[in-house]
PDB file of C-alpha atoms in Angstrom:
ATOM      1  CA  MET A   1     -82.789  66.304  22.734  1.00  0.00           C
ATOM      2  CA  THR A   2     -79.052  65.996  23.345  1.00  0.00           C
ATOM      3  CA  HIS A   3     -76.850  64.354  20.710  1.00  0.00           C
ATOM      4  CA  GLN A   4     -73.275  63.116  20.717  1.00  0.00           C
ATOM      5  CA  TYR A   5     -70.898  64.706  18.205  1.00  0.00           C
ATOM      6  CA  ALA A   6     -67.483  63.348  17.252  1.00  0.00           C
ATOM      7  CA  VAL A   7     -65.264  66.408  16.893  1.00  0.00           C
ATOM      8  CA  GLU A   8     -61.823  66.709  15.336  1.00  0.00           C
ATOM      9  CA  ILE A   9     -59.601  69.496  16.652  1.00  0.00           C
ATOM     10  CA  VAL A  10     -56.878  70.533  14.203  1.00  0.00           C
ATOM     11  CA  LEU A  11     -54.032  72.497  15.773  1.00  0.00           C
ATOM     12  CA  THR A  12     -51.821  75.117  14.127  1.00  0.00           C
ATOM     13  CA  ARG A  13     -48.718  73.387  15.523  1.00  0.00           C
ATOM     14  CA  PRO A  14     -47.978  70.348  17.701  1.00  0.00           C
ATOM     15  CA  ALA A  15     -49.291  70.854  21.218  1.00  0.00           C
ATOM     16  CA  THR A  16     -46.808  70.703  24.077  1.00  0.00           C
ATOM     17  CA  ALA A  17     -47.204  68.159  26.841  1.00  0.00           C
ATOM     18  CA  ARG A  18     -48.219  70.989  29.199  1.00  0.00           C
ATOM     19  CA  GLU A  19     -50.891  72.271  26.789  1.00  0.00           C
ATOM     20  CA  LEU A  20     -52.337  68.784  26.409  1.00  0.00           C
ATOM     21  CA  ASP A  21     -52.350  68.295  30.173  1.00  0.00           C
ATOM     22  CA  ARG A  22     -54.170  71.601  30.714  1.00  0.00           C
ATOM     23  CA  ALA A  23     -56.665  70.760  27.966  1.00  0.00           C
ATOM     24  CA  ARG A  24     -57.371  67.318  29.484  1.00  0.00           C
ATOM     25  CA  HIS A  25     -58.610  69.064  32.629  1.00  0.00           C
ATOM     26  CA  ARG A  26     -61.344  70.639  30.472  1.00  0.00           C
ATOM     27  CA  VAL A  27     -62.125  67.975  27.839  1.00  0.00           C
ATOM     28  CA  THR A  28     -61.444  64.266  27.379  1.00  0.00           C
ATOM     29  CA  PHE A  29     -59.758  63.573  24.037  1.00  0.00           C
ATOM     30  CA  ALA A  30     -57.323  61.389  22.134  1.00  0.00           C
ATOM     31  CA  ALA A  31     -54.308  62.920  20.388  1.00  0.00           C
ATOM     32  CA  ASN A  32     -52.571  61.620  17.270  1.00  0.00           C
ATOM     33  CA  ALA A  33     -48.872  60.715  17.377  1.00  0.00           C
ATOM     34  CA  ASP A  34     -47.564  64.142  16.350  1.00  0.00           C
ATOM     35  CA  ARG A  35     -50.030  66.013  18.625  1.00  0.00           C
ATOM     36  CA  THR A  36     -51.500  68.119  15.802  1.00  0.00           C
ATOM     37  CA  ARG A  37     -54.965  66.539  15.780  1.00  0.00           C
ATOM     38  CA  LEU A  38     -57.254  65.639  18.636  1.00  0.00           C
ATOM     39  CA  MET A  39     -60.523  63.711  18.684  1.00  0.00           C
ATOM     40  CA  THR A  40     -63.281  64.055  21.252  1.00  0.00           C
ATOM     41  CA  VAL A  41     -66.961  63.263  21.656  1.00  0.00           C
ATOM     42  CA  GLN A  42     -69.116  66.138  22.894  1.00  0.00           C
ATOM     43  CA  SER A  43     -72.770  66.309  23.900  1.00  0.00           C
ATOM     44  CA  GLY A  44     -75.023  69.052  22.632  1.00  0.00           C
ATOM     45  CA  ARG A  45     -78.344  69.942  21.105  1.00  0.00           C
ATOM     46  CA  ARG A  46     -76.912  71.353  17.883  1.00  0.00           C
ATOM     47  CA  PRO A  47     -73.511  70.783  16.290  1.00  0.00           C
ATOM     48  CA  GLY A  48     -72.759  74.488  15.801  1.00  0.00           C
ATOM     49  CA  ARG A  49     -73.338  75.341  19.440  1.00  0.00           C
ATOM     50  CA  THR A  50     -71.366  72.268  20.487  1.00  0.00           C
ATOM     51  CA  LEU A  51     -68.333  73.336  18.416  1.00  0.00           C
ATOM     52  CA  HIS A  52     -68.621  76.921  19.649  1.00  0.00           C
ATOM     53  CA  GLY A  53     -68.704  75.791  23.287  1.00  0.00           C
ATOM     54  CA  LEU A  54     -65.751  73.478  22.780  1.00  0.00           C
ATOM     55  CA  ARG A  55     -63.745  76.308  21.217  1.00  0.00           C
ATOM     56  CA  ARG A  56     -64.536  78.567  24.204  1.00  0.00           C
ATOM     57  CA  ARG A  57     -63.306  75.883  26.624  1.00  0.00           C
ATOM     58  CA  LEU A  58     -60.071  75.120  24.752  1.00  0.00           C
ATOM     59  CA  ASP A  59     -59.078  78.282  22.871  1.00  0.00           C
ATOM     60  CA  THR A  60     -56.999  79.650  25.756  1.00  0.00           C
ATOM     61  CA  VAL A  61     -55.030  76.419  26.293  1.00  0.00           C
ATOM     62  CA  LEU A  62     -54.482  75.008  22.775  1.00  0.00           C
ATOM     63  CA  PRO A  63     -53.374  76.504  19.429  1.00  0.00           C
ATOM     64  CA  ILE A  64     -56.639  75.609  17.662  1.00  0.00           C
ATOM     65  CA  ASP A  65     -56.890  76.103  13.931  1.00  0.00           C
ATOM     66  CA  VAL A  66     -60.165  74.368  13.009  1.00  0.00           C
ATOM     67  CA  LEU A  67     -62.851  72.386  14.784  1.00  0.00           C
ATOM     68  CA  THR A  68     -64.936  70.081  12.644  1.00  0.00           C
ATOM     69  CA  THR A  69     -67.651  67.523  13.145  1.00  0.00           C
ATOM     70  CA  HIS A  70     -66.052  64.235  12.195  1.00  0.00           C
ATOM     71  CA  TYR A  71     -69.110  62.632  10.592  1.00  0.00           C
ATOM     72  CA  PRO A  72     -71.458  64.225   8.054  1.00  0.00           C
ATOM     73  CA  ASP A  73     -74.972  65.097   9.205  1.00  0.00           C
ATOM     74  CA  ARG A  74     -78.119  63.685   7.593  1.00  0.00           C
ATOM     75  CA  HIS A  75     -77.677  66.180   4.734  1.00  0.00           C
ATOM     76  CA  GLY A  76     -74.098  65.048   4.100  1.00  0.00           C
ATOM     77  CA  HIS A  77     -72.555  68.216   5.556  1.00  0.00           C
ATOM     78  CA  VAL A  78     -69.569  68.452   7.865  1.00  0.00           C
ATOM     79  CA  LEU A  79     -69.608  71.509  10.096  1.00  0.00           C
ATOM     80  CA  LEU A  80     -66.453  73.640  10.440  1.00  0.00           C
ATOM     81  CA  ASN A  81     -65.675  76.139  13.170  1.00  0.00           C
ATOM     82  CA  VAL A  82     -62.943  78.555  12.121  1.00  0.00           C
ATOM     83  CA  VAL A  83     -61.759  81.892  13.462  1.00  0.00           C
ATOM     84  CA  LEU A  84     -61.070  84.369  10.684  1.00  0.00           C
ATOM     85  CA  SER A  85     -58.655  87.244  10.861  1.00  0.00           C
ATOM     86  CA  HIS A  86     -60.314  90.653  11.221  1.00  0.00           C
ATOM     87  CA  ARG A  87     -59.392  91.458   7.630  1.00  0.00           C
ATOM     88  CA  ALA A  88     -60.857  88.220   6.214  1.00  0.00           C
ATOM     89  CA  ASP A  89     -63.978  88.559   8.354  1.00  0.00           C
ATOM     90  CA  ALA A  90     -64.542  92.137   7.181  1.00  0.00           C
ATOM     91  CA  GLN A  91     -64.071  91.116   3.551  1.00  0.00           C
ATOM     92  CA  ILE A  92     -66.579  88.261   3.836  1.00  0.00           C
ATOM     93  CA  ARG A  93     -69.088  90.530   5.597  1.00  0.00           C
ATOM     94  CA  ARG A  94     -68.721  93.243   2.934  1.00  0.00           C
ATOM     95  CA  GLU A  95     -69.247  90.733   0.157  1.00  0.00           C
ATOM     96  CA  ALA A  96     -72.264  89.236   1.936  1.00  0.00           C
ATOM     97  CA  ALA A  97     -73.812  92.685   2.495  1.00  0.00           C
ATOM     98  CA  ALA A  98     -73.306  93.572  -1.161  1.00  0.00           C
ATOM     99  CA  LEU A  99     -75.058  90.350  -2.166  1.00  0.00           C
ATOM    100  CA  GLY A 100     -77.758  90.686   0.482  1.00  0.00           C
ATOM    101  CA  ARG A 101     -76.756  87.353   1.998  1.00  0.00           C
ATOM    102  CA  ARG A 102     -75.465  85.972   5.274  1.00  0.00           C
ATOM    103  CA  ALA A 103     -71.704  85.973   5.839  1.00  0.00           C
ATOM    104  CA  GLY A 104     -71.743  82.290   6.814  1.00  0.00           C
ATOM    105  CA  ASP A 105     -73.383  81.368   3.521  1.00  0.00           C
ATOM    106  CA  VAL A 106     -70.811  83.345   1.515  1.00  0.00           C
ATOM    107  CA  LEU A 107     -67.968  81.696   3.445  1.00  0.00           C
ATOM    108  CA  ALA A 108     -69.495  78.237   2.933  1.00  0.00           C
ATOM    109  CA  GLU A 109     -69.743  78.868  -0.813  1.00  0.00           C
ATOM    110  CA  ARG A 110     -66.112  79.990  -0.975  1.00  0.00           C
ATOM    111  CA  ILE A 111     -64.920  76.924   0.915  1.00  0.00           C
ATOM    112  CA  THR A 112     -67.026  74.623  -1.254  1.00  0.00           C
ATOM    113  CA  ALA A 113     -65.719  76.261  -4.442  1.00  0.00           C
ATOM    114  CA  ASP A 114     -62.109  76.005  -3.223  1.00  0.00           C
ATOM    115  CA  LEU A 115     -62.538  72.325  -2.349  1.00  0.00           C
ATOM    116  CA  ALA A 116     -64.085  71.605  -5.753  1.00  0.00           C
ATOM    117  CA  SER A 117     -61.208  73.442  -7.451  1.00  0.00           C
ATOM    118  CA  GLU A 118     -58.661  71.462  -5.437  1.00  0.00           C
ATOM    119  CA  GLN A 119     -60.361  68.195  -6.417  1.00  0.00           C
ATOM    120  CA  ARG A 120     -60.322  69.186 -10.102  1.00  0.00           C
ATOM    121  CA  GLN A 121     -56.620  70.072  -9.903  1.00  0.00           C
ATOM    122  CA  ARG A 122     -55.794  66.768  -8.190  1.00  0.00           C
ATOM    123  CA  ARG A 123     -57.744  64.866 -10.850  1.00  0.00           C
ATOM    124  CA  LEU A 124     -55.937  66.716 -13.661  1.00  0.00           C
ATOM    125  CA  ARG A 125     -52.539  65.976 -12.077  1.00  0.00           C
ATOM    126  CA  LEU A 126     -53.457  62.310 -11.736  1.00  0.00           C
ATOM    127  CA  GLU A 127     -54.657  62.109 -15.336  1.00  0.00           C
ATOM    128  CA  SER A 128     -51.443  63.790 -16.537  1.00  0.00           C
ATOM    129  CA  GLN A 129     -49.297  61.338 -14.579  1.00  0.00           C
ATOM    130  CA  MET A 130     -51.380  58.461 -15.904  1.00  0.00           C
ATOM    131  CA  GLN A 131     -50.801  59.622 -19.486  1.00  0.00           C
ATOM    132  CA  ARG A 132     -47.037  59.704 -18.854  1.00  0.00           C
ATOM    133  CA  LEU A 133     -47.170  56.178 -17.430  1.00  0.00           C
ATOM    134  CA  LEU A 134     -49.222  54.867 -20.348  1.00  0.00           C
ATOM    135  CA  ALA A 135     -46.739  56.366 -22.785  1.00  0.00           C
ATOM    136  CA  ARG A 136     -44.063  54.018 -21.393  1.00  0.00           C
ATOM    137  CA  HIS A 137     -46.060  51.041 -20.069  1.00  0.00           C
ATOM    138  CA  THR A 138     -49.012  48.951 -21.181  1.00  0.00           C
ATOM    139  CA  PRO A 139     -52.360  49.449 -19.416  1.00  0.00           C
ATOM    140  CA  GLU A 140     -52.001  45.924 -18.007  1.00  0.00           C
ATOM    141  CA  GLU A 141     -48.620  46.762 -16.453  1.00  0.00           C
ATOM    142  CA  VAL A 142     -49.958  49.947 -14.895  1.00  0.00           C
ATOM    143  CA  LEU A 143     -53.027  48.159 -13.537  1.00  0.00           C
ATOM    144  CA  ALA A 144     -50.999  45.246 -12.128  1.00  0.00           C
ATOM    145  CA  CYS A 145     -48.559  47.640 -10.459  1.00  0.00           C
ATOM    146  CA  ALA A 146     -51.365  49.732  -8.951  1.00  0.00           C
ATOM    147  CA  ALA A 147     -53.210  46.643  -7.714  1.00  0.00           C
ATOM    148  CA  GLY A 148     -50.033  45.271  -6.156  1.00  0.00           C
ATOM    149  CA  HIS A 149     -49.347  48.577  -4.438  1.00  0.00           C
ATOM    150  CA  LEU A 150     -52.894  48.829  -3.100  1.00  0.00           C
ATOM    151  CA  LEU A 151     -52.844  45.265  -1.821  1.00  0.00           C
ATOM    152  CA  GLN A 152     -49.498  45.890  -0.101  1.00  0.00           C
ATOM    153  CA  THR A 153     -50.680  49.024   1.678  1.00  0.00           C
ATOM    154  CA  SER A 154     -54.013  47.522   2.750  1.00  0.00           C
ATOM    155  CA  THR A 155     -52.303  44.592   4.528  1.00  0.00           C
ATOM    156  CA  ARG A 156     -49.873  46.710   6.544  1.00  0.00           C
TER     157      ARG A 156
END
């Protein structure tokens, strides 16, 4: 059964008008304002094969960094398609062989751990900033200011 996959294409730099024109002859997509991200819908039986095929079609015409499924699957996972340097690939494969595991699983664990670490660091920075605010302002003032800011940005 064929499915439709929303795919985000993240570029290493803004695409030129010529690159976008050449890519449009291969795939229909929408580009963001600064031409660093593209969105497309692709048909396929499996998301991994769909991303791999899309990379093959576009890799020679666009400076692709990462392809990712835009929506999580039924397990809550978003699929990434990245090209590693030879050095990084060899390192991941060595580590996987030493652990008796698949390279893709080792890479997925590293990415997941890095994302979790980044979230922890962001949370700690936010908590630190909040403590500095509460040292100078009442909780009510901080809450009112945050609510006002959120309401302003949501109506823009």
